[in-house]
mmCIF file of C-alpha atoms in Angstrom:
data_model
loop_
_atom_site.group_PDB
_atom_site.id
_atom_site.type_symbol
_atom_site.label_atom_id
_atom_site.label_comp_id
_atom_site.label_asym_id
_atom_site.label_seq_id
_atom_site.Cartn_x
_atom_site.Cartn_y
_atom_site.Cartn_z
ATOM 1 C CA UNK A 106 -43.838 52.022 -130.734
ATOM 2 C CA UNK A 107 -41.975 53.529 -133.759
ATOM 3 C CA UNK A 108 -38.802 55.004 -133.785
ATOM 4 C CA UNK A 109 -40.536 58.472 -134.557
ATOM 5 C CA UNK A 110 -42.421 58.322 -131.223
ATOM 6 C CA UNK A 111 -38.911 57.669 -129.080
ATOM 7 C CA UNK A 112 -37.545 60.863 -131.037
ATOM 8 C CA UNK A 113 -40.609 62.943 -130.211
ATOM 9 C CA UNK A 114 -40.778 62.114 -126.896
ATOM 10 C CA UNK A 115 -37.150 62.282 -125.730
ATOM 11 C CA UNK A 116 -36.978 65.929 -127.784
ATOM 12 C CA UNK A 117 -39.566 66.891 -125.486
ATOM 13 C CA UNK A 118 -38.210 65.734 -122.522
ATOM 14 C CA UNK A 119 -34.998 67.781 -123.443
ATOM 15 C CA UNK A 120 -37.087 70.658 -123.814
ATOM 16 C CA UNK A 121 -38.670 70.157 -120.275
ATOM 17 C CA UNK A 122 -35.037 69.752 -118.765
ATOM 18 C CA UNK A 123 -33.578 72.834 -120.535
ATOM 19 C CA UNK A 124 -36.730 75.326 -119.588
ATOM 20 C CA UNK A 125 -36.689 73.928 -116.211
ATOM 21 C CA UNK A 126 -33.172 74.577 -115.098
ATOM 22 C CA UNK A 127 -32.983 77.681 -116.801
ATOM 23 C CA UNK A 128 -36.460 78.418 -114.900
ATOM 24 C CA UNK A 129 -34.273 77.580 -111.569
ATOM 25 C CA UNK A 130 -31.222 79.947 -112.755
ATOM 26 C CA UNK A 131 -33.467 82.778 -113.478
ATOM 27 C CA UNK A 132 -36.188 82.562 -110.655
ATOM 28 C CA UNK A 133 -33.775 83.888 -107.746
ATOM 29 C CA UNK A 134 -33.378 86.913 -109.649
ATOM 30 C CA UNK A 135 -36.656 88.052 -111.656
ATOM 31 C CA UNK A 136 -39.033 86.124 -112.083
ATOM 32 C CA UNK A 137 -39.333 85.347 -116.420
ATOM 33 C CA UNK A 138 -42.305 85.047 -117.902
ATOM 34 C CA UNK A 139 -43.046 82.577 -121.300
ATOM 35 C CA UNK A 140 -42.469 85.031 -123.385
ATOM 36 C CA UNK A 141 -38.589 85.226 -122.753
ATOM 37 C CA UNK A 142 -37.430 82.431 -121.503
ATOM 38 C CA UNK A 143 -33.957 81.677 -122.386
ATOM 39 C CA UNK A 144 -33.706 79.018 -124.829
ATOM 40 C CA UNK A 145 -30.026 79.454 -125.990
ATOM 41 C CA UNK A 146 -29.433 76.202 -124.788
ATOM 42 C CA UNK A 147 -31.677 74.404 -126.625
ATOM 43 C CA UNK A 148 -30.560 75.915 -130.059
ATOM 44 C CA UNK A 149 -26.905 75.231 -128.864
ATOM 45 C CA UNK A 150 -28.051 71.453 -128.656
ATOM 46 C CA UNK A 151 -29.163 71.883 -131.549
ATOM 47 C CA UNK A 152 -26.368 73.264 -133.481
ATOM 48 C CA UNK A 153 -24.593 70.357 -132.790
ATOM 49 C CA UNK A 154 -27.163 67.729 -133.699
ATOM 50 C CA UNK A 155 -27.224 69.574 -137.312
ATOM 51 C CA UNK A 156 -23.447 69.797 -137.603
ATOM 52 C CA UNK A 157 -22.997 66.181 -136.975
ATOM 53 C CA UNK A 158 -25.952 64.910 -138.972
ATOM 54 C CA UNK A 159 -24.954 66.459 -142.256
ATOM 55 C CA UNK A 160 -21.883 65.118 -142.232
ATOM 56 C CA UNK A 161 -23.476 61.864 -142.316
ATOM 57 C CA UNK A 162 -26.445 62.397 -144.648
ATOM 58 C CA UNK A 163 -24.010 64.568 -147.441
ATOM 59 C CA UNK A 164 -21.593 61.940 -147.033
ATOM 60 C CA UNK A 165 -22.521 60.265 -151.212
ATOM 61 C CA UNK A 166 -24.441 63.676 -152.369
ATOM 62 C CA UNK A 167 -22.400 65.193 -154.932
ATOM 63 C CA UNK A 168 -21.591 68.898 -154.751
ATOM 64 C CA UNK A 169 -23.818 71.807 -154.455
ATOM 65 C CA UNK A 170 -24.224 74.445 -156.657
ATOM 66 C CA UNK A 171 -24.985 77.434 -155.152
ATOM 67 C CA UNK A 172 -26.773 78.443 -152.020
ATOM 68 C CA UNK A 173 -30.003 77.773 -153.421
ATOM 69 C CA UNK A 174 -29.254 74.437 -154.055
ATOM 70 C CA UNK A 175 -27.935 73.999 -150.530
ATOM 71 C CA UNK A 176 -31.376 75.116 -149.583
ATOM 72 C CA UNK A 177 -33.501 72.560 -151.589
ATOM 73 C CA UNK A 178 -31.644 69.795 -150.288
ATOM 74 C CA UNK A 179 -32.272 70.961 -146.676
ATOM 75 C CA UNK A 180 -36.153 71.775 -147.661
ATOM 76 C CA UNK A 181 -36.435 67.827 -149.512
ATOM 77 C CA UNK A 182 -33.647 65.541 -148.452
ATOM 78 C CA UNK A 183 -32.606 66.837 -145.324
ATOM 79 C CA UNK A 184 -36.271 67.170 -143.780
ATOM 80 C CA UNK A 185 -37.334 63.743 -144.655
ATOM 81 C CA UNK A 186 -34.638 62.649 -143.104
ATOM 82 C CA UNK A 187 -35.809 64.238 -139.544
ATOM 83 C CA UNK A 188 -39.318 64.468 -140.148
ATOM 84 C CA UNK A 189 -40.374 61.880 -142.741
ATOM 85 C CA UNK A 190 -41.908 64.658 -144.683
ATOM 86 C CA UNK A 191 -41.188 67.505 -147.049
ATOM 87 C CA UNK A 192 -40.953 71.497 -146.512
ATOM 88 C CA UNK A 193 -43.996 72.566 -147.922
ATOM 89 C CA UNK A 194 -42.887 75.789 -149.389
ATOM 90 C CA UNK A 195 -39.547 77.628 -149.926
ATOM 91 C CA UNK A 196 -39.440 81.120 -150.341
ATOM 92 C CA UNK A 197 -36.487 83.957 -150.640
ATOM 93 C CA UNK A 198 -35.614 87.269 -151.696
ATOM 94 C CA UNK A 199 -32.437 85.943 -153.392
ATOM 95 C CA UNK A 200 -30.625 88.462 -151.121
ATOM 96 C CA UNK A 201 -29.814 85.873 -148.634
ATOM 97 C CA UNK A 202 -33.005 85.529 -146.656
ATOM 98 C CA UNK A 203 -35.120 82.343 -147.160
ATOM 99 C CA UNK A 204 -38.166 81.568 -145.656
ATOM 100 C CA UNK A 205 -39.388 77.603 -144.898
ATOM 101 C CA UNK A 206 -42.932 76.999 -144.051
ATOM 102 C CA UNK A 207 -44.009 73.849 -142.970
ATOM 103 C CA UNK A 208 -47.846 73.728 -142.797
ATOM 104 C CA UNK A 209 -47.928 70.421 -140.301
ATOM 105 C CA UNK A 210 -44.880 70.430 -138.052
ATOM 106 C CA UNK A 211 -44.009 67.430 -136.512
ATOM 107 C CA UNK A 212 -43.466 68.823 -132.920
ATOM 108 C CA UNK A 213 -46.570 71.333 -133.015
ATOM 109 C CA UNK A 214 -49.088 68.789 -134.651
ATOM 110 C CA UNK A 215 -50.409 66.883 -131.246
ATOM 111 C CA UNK A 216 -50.284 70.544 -129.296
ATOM 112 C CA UNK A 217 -52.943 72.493 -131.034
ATOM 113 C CA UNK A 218 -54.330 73.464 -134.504
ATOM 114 C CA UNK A 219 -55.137 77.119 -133.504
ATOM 115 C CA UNK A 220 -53.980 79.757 -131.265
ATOM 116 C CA UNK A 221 -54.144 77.750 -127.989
ATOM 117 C CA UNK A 222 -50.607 76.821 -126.101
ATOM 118 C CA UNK A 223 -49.141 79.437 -129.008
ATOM 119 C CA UNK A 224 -46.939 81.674 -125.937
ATOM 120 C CA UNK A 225 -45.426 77.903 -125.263
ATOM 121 C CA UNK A 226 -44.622 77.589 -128.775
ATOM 122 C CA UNK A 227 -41.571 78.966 -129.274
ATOM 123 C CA UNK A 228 -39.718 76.011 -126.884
ATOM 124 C CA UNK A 229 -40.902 73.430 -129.562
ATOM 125 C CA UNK A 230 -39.086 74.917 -132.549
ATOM 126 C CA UNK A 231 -35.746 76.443 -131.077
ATOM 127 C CA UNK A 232 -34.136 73.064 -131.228
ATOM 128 C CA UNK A 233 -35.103 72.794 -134.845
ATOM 129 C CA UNK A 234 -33.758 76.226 -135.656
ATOM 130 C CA UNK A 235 -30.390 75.267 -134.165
ATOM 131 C CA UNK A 236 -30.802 71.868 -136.186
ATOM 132 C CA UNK A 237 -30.888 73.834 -139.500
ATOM 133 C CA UNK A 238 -28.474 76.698 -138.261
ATOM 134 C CA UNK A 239 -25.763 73.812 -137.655
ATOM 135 C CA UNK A 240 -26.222 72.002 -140.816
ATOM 136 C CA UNK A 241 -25.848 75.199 -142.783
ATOM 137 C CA UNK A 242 -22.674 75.934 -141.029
ATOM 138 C CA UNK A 243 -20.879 72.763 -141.992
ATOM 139 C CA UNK A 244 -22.143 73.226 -145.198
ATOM 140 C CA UNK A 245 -20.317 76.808 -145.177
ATOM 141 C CA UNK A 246 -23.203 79.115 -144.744
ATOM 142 C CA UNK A 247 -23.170 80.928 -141.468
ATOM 143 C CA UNK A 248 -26.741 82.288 -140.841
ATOM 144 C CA UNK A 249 -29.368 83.258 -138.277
ATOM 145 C CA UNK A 250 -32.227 80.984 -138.020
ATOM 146 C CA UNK A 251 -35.636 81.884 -136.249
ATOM 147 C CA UNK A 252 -39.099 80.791 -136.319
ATOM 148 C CA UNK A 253 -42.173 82.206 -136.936
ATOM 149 C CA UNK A 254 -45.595 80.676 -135.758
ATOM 150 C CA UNK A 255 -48.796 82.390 -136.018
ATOM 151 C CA UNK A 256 -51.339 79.089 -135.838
ATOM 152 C CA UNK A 257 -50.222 75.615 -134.980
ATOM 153 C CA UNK A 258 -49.456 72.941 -136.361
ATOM 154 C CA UNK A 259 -47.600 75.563 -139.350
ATOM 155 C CA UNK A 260 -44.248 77.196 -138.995
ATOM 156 C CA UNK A 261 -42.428 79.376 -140.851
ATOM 157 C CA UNK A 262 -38.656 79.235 -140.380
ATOM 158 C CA UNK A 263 -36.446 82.443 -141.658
ATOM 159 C CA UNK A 264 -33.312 81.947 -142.781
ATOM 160 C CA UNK A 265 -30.801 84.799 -142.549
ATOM 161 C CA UNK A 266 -27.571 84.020 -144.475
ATOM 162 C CA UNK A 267 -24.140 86.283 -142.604
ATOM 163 C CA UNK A 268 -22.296 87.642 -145.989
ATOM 164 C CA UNK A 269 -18.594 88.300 -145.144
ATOM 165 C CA UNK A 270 -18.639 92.233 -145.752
ATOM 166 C CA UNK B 62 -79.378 59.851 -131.498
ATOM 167 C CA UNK B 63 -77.101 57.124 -129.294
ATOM 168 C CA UNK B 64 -73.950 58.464 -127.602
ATOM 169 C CA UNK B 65 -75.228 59.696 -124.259
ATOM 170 C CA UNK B 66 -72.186 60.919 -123.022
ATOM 171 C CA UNK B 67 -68.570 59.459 -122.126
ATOM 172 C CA UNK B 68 -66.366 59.821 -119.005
ATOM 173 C CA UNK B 69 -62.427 59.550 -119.063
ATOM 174 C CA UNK B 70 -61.196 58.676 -115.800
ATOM 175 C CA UNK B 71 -57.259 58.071 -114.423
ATOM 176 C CA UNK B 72 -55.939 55.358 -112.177
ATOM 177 C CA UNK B 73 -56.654 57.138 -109.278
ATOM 178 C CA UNK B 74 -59.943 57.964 -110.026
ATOM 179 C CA UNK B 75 -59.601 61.174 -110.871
ATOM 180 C CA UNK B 76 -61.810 62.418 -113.968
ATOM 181 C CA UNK B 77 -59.631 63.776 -117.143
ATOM 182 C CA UNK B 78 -62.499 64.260 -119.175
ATOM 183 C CA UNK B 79 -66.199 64.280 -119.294
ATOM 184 C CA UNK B 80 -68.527 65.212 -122.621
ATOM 185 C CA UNK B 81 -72.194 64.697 -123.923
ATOM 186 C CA UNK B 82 -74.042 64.262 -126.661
ATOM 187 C CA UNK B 83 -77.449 63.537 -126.673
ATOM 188 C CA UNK B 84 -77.917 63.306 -122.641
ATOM 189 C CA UNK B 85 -81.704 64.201 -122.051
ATOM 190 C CA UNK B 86 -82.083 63.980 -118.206
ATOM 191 C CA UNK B 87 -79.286 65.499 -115.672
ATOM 192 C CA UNK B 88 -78.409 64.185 -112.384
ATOM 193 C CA UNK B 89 -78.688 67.451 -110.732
ATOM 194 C CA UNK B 90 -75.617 67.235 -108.540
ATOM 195 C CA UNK B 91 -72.408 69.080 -109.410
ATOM 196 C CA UNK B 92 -70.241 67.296 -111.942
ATOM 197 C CA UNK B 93 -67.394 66.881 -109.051
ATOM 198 C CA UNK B 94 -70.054 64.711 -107.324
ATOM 199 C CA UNK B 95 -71.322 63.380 -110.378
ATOM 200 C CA UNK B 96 -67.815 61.984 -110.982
ATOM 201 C CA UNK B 97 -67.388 60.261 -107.851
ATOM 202 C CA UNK B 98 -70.425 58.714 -107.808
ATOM 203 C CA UNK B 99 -69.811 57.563 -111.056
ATOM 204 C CA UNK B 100 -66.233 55.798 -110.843
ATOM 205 C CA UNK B 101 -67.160 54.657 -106.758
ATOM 206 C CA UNK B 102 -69.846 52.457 -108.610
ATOM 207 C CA UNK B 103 -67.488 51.070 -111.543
ATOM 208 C CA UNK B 104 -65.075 50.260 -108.697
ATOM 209 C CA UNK B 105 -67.554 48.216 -106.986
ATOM 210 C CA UNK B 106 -68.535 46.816 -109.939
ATOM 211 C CA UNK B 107 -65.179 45.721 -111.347
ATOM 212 C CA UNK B 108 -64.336 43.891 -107.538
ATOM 213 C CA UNK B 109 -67.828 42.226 -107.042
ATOM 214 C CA UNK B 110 -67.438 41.120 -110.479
ATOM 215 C CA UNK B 111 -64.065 39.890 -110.432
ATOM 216 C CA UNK B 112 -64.890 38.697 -107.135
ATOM 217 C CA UNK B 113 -67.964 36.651 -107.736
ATOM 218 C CA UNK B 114 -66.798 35.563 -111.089
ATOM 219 C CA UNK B 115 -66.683 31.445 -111.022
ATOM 220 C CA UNK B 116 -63.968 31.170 -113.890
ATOM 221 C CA UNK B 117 -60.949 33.177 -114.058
ATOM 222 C CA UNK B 118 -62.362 36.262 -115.273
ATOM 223 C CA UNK B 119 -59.637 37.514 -117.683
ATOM 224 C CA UNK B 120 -61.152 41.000 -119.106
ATOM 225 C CA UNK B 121 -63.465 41.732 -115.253
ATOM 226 C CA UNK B 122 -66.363 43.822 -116.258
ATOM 227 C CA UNK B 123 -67.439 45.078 -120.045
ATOM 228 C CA UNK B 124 -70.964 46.701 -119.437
ATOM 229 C CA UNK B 125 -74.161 46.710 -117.861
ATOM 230 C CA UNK B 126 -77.577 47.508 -119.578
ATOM 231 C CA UNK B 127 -80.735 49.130 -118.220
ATOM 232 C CA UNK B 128 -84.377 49.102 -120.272
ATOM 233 C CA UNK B 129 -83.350 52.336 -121.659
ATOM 234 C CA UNK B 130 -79.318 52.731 -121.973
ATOM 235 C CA UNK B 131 -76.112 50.496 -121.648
ATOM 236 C CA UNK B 132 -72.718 51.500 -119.747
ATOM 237 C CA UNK B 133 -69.513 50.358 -121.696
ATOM 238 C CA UNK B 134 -66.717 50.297 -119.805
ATOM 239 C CA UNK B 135 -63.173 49.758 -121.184
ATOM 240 C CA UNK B 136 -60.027 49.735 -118.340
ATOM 241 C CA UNK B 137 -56.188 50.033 -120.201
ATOM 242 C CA UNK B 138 -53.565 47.848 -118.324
ATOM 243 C CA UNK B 139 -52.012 51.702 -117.116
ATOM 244 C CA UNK B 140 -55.456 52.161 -115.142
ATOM 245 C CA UNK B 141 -57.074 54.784 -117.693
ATOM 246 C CA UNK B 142 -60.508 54.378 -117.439
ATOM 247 C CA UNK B 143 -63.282 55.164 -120.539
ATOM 248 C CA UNK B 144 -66.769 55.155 -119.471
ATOM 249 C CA UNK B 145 -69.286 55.854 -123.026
ATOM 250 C CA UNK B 146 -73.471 55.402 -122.254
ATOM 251 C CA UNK B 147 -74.832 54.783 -125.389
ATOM 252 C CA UNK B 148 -78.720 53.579 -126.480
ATOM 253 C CA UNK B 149 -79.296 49.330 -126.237
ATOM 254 C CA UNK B 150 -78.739 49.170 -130.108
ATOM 255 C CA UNK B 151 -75.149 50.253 -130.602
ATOM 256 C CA UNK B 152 -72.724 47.647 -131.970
ATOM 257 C CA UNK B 153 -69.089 46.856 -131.308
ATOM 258 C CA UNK B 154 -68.950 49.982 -128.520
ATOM 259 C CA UNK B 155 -65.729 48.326 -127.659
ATOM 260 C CA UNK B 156 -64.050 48.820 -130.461
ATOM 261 C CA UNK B 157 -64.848 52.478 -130.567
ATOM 262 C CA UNK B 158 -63.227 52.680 -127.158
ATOM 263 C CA UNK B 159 -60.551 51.457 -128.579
ATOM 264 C CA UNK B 160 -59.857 53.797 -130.978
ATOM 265 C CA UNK B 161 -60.813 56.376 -128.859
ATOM 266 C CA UNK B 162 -57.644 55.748 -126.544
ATOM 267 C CA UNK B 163 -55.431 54.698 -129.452
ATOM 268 C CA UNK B 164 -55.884 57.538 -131.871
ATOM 269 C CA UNK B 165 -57.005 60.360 -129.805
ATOM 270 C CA UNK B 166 -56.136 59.938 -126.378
ATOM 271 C CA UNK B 167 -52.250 58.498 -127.175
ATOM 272 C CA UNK B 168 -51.853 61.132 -130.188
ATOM 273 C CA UNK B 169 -53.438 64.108 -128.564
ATOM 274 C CA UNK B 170 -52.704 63.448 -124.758
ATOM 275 C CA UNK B 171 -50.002 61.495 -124.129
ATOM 276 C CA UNK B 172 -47.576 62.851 -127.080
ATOM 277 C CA UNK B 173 -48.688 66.591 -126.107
ATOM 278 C CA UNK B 174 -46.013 67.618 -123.390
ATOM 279 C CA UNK B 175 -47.995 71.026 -122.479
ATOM 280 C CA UNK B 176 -50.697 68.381 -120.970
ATOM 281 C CA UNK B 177 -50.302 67.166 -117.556
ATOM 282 C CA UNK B 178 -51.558 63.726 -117.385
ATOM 283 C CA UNK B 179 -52.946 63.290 -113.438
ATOM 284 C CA UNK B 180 -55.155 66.702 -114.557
ATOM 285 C CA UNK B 181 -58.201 67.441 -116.296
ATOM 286 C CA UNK B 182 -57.495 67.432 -120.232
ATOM 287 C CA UNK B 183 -58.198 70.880 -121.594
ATOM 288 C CA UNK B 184 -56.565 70.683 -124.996
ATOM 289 C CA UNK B 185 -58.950 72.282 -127.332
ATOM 290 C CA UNK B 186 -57.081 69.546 -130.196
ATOM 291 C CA UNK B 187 -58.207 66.904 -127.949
ATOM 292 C CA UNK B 188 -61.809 68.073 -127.675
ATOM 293 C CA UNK B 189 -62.357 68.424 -131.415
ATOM 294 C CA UNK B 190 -60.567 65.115 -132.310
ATOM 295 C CA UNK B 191 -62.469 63.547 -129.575
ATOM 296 C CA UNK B 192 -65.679 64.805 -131.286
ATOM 297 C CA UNK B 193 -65.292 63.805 -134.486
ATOM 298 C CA UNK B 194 -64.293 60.533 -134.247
ATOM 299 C CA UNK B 195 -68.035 59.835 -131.894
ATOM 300 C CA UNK B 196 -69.815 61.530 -134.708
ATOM 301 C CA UNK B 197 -68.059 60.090 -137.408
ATOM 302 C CA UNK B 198 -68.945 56.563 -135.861
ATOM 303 C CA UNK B 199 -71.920 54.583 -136.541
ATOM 304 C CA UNK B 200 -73.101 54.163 -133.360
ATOM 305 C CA UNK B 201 -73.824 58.007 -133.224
ATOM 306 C CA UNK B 202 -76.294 57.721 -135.797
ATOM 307 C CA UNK B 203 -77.625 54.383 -135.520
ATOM 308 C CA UNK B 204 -81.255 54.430 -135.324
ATOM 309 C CA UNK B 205 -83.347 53.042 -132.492
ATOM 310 C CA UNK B 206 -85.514 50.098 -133.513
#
């Protein structure tokens, strides 16, 4: 068994444990449905994953440039790191929003490669989000991070970047 | 013209799975029944032949063959059961089996956390993975001599 498998498998056992005691915490008072479940958590566990790992994987990297730059290390170096493969394709507005599409993401590729399981989605990519959300704020960047996924295994994460007004 | 149809069954005799091919005449009994039929016999099987067996009998029971088909049977040490009927020509069915529970069943089942694994496997990844690989394989085309 590889040391990818252990990772997959214990990120979706963390996912199991989060949506199932929130599940408990929410069912005395109305009953949620898929669709919102409270995943906070999850990205919170995530924050801190990303926080911690950068500080590891930056630790020889000389400086960054600008943003953009911060952004193509996350999209090449940063990715491999986690998912032993590259972002696919970077996009942004150069106004602080950056989208980063992966067309075969690791935790969505054994689920489905069309619409099926899509409403259970969601719980597979908000620890990811956090991931990238953390890493960006040791790095100095505060942002919002969500996902987009309209077929499986592909998923398009938005970047929002916080300017200090 | 030579997978008949396979049957994916779990430790406790429950089936996962069941698809055909090229499967000409139907038992006419629900699948349910079908199903129990089917994995009562492989038990006996696997106990008369481990029981009878005058050697130590290491792998138990790999297949039987009739005039017109052969039943492979292939049994993982968790107790996951694969059941394929193919014609009397097809080669190395075993292998097949193998891969069939090493790169689709592991990948698609086991590493999917939507699927529970004591119920009947209704990922629609699963299905077409499952598919290709048995008409990818020789055996599915092999013809009859």
């Amino acid at each position: 068994m590889t040391e990818e498998t252990i990772f997959d498998l214990l990120h979706s056992a963390v996912v199991d444990y989060v949506v199932q005691s929130d599940g408990k915490a929410s069912e005395n008072s109305i009953k949620a449905d898929a669709k919102d479940e409270d995943l906070s958590k999850l990205e919170y566990i995530g924050f801190f994953t990303g926080y911690r790992m950068i500080e590891r994987l930056t630790r020889e990297m000389p400086r960054f440039k600008d943003e953009l730059d911060t952004m193509k290390f996350i999209c090449t170096d940063f990715w491999s790191a986690i998912y032993k493969k590259q972002i696919d394709n970077l996009r942004t507005n150069h106004l602080g929003v950056y989208v980063l599409q992966d067309n075969a993401f690791r935790f969505l590729t054994k689920l489905s490669n069309g619409k099926q399981y899509l409403d259970l989605a969601p719980r597979y990519v908000t620890f990811t989000c956090g991931v990238l959300r953390g890493c960006l704020a040791n790095l100095g960047i505060e942002s919002i991070v969500t996902a987009e996924i309209q077929t499986m295994p592909s998923c398009k994460f938005h970047i929002q970047v916080q300017r200090p007004c | 013209m030579t997978i008949h149809n396979i049957y994916i069954f779990n430790k406790n005799g429950n089936l996962l799975y069941y698809n055909e091919w090229n499967r000409i005449k139907q038992t006419g009994m629900t699948r349910d029944e079908e199903a129990k039929l089917m994995y009562g016999m492989l038990f006996s099987i696997k106990s008369f032949v481990n029981k009878i067996s005058p050697t130590d009998p290491k792998d138990g029971f790999l297949y039987y063959k009739t005039s017109k088909y052969t039943l492979h049977y292939f049994e993982t040490l968790t107790g996951l059961k694969f059941v394929l009927n193919t014609d009397n020509h097809a080669q190395s069915v075993r292998e097949l089996l193998q891969q069939i529970y090493n790169q689709v069943y592991v990948e698609y089942v086991v590493k999917n956390p939507l699927i529970d694994l004591a119920q009947p496997i209704e990922s629609e990844i699963f299905k077409e993975k499952l598919d290709t690989l048995i008409k990818l394989s020789p055996i599915y085309f092999s013809k009859s001599i």
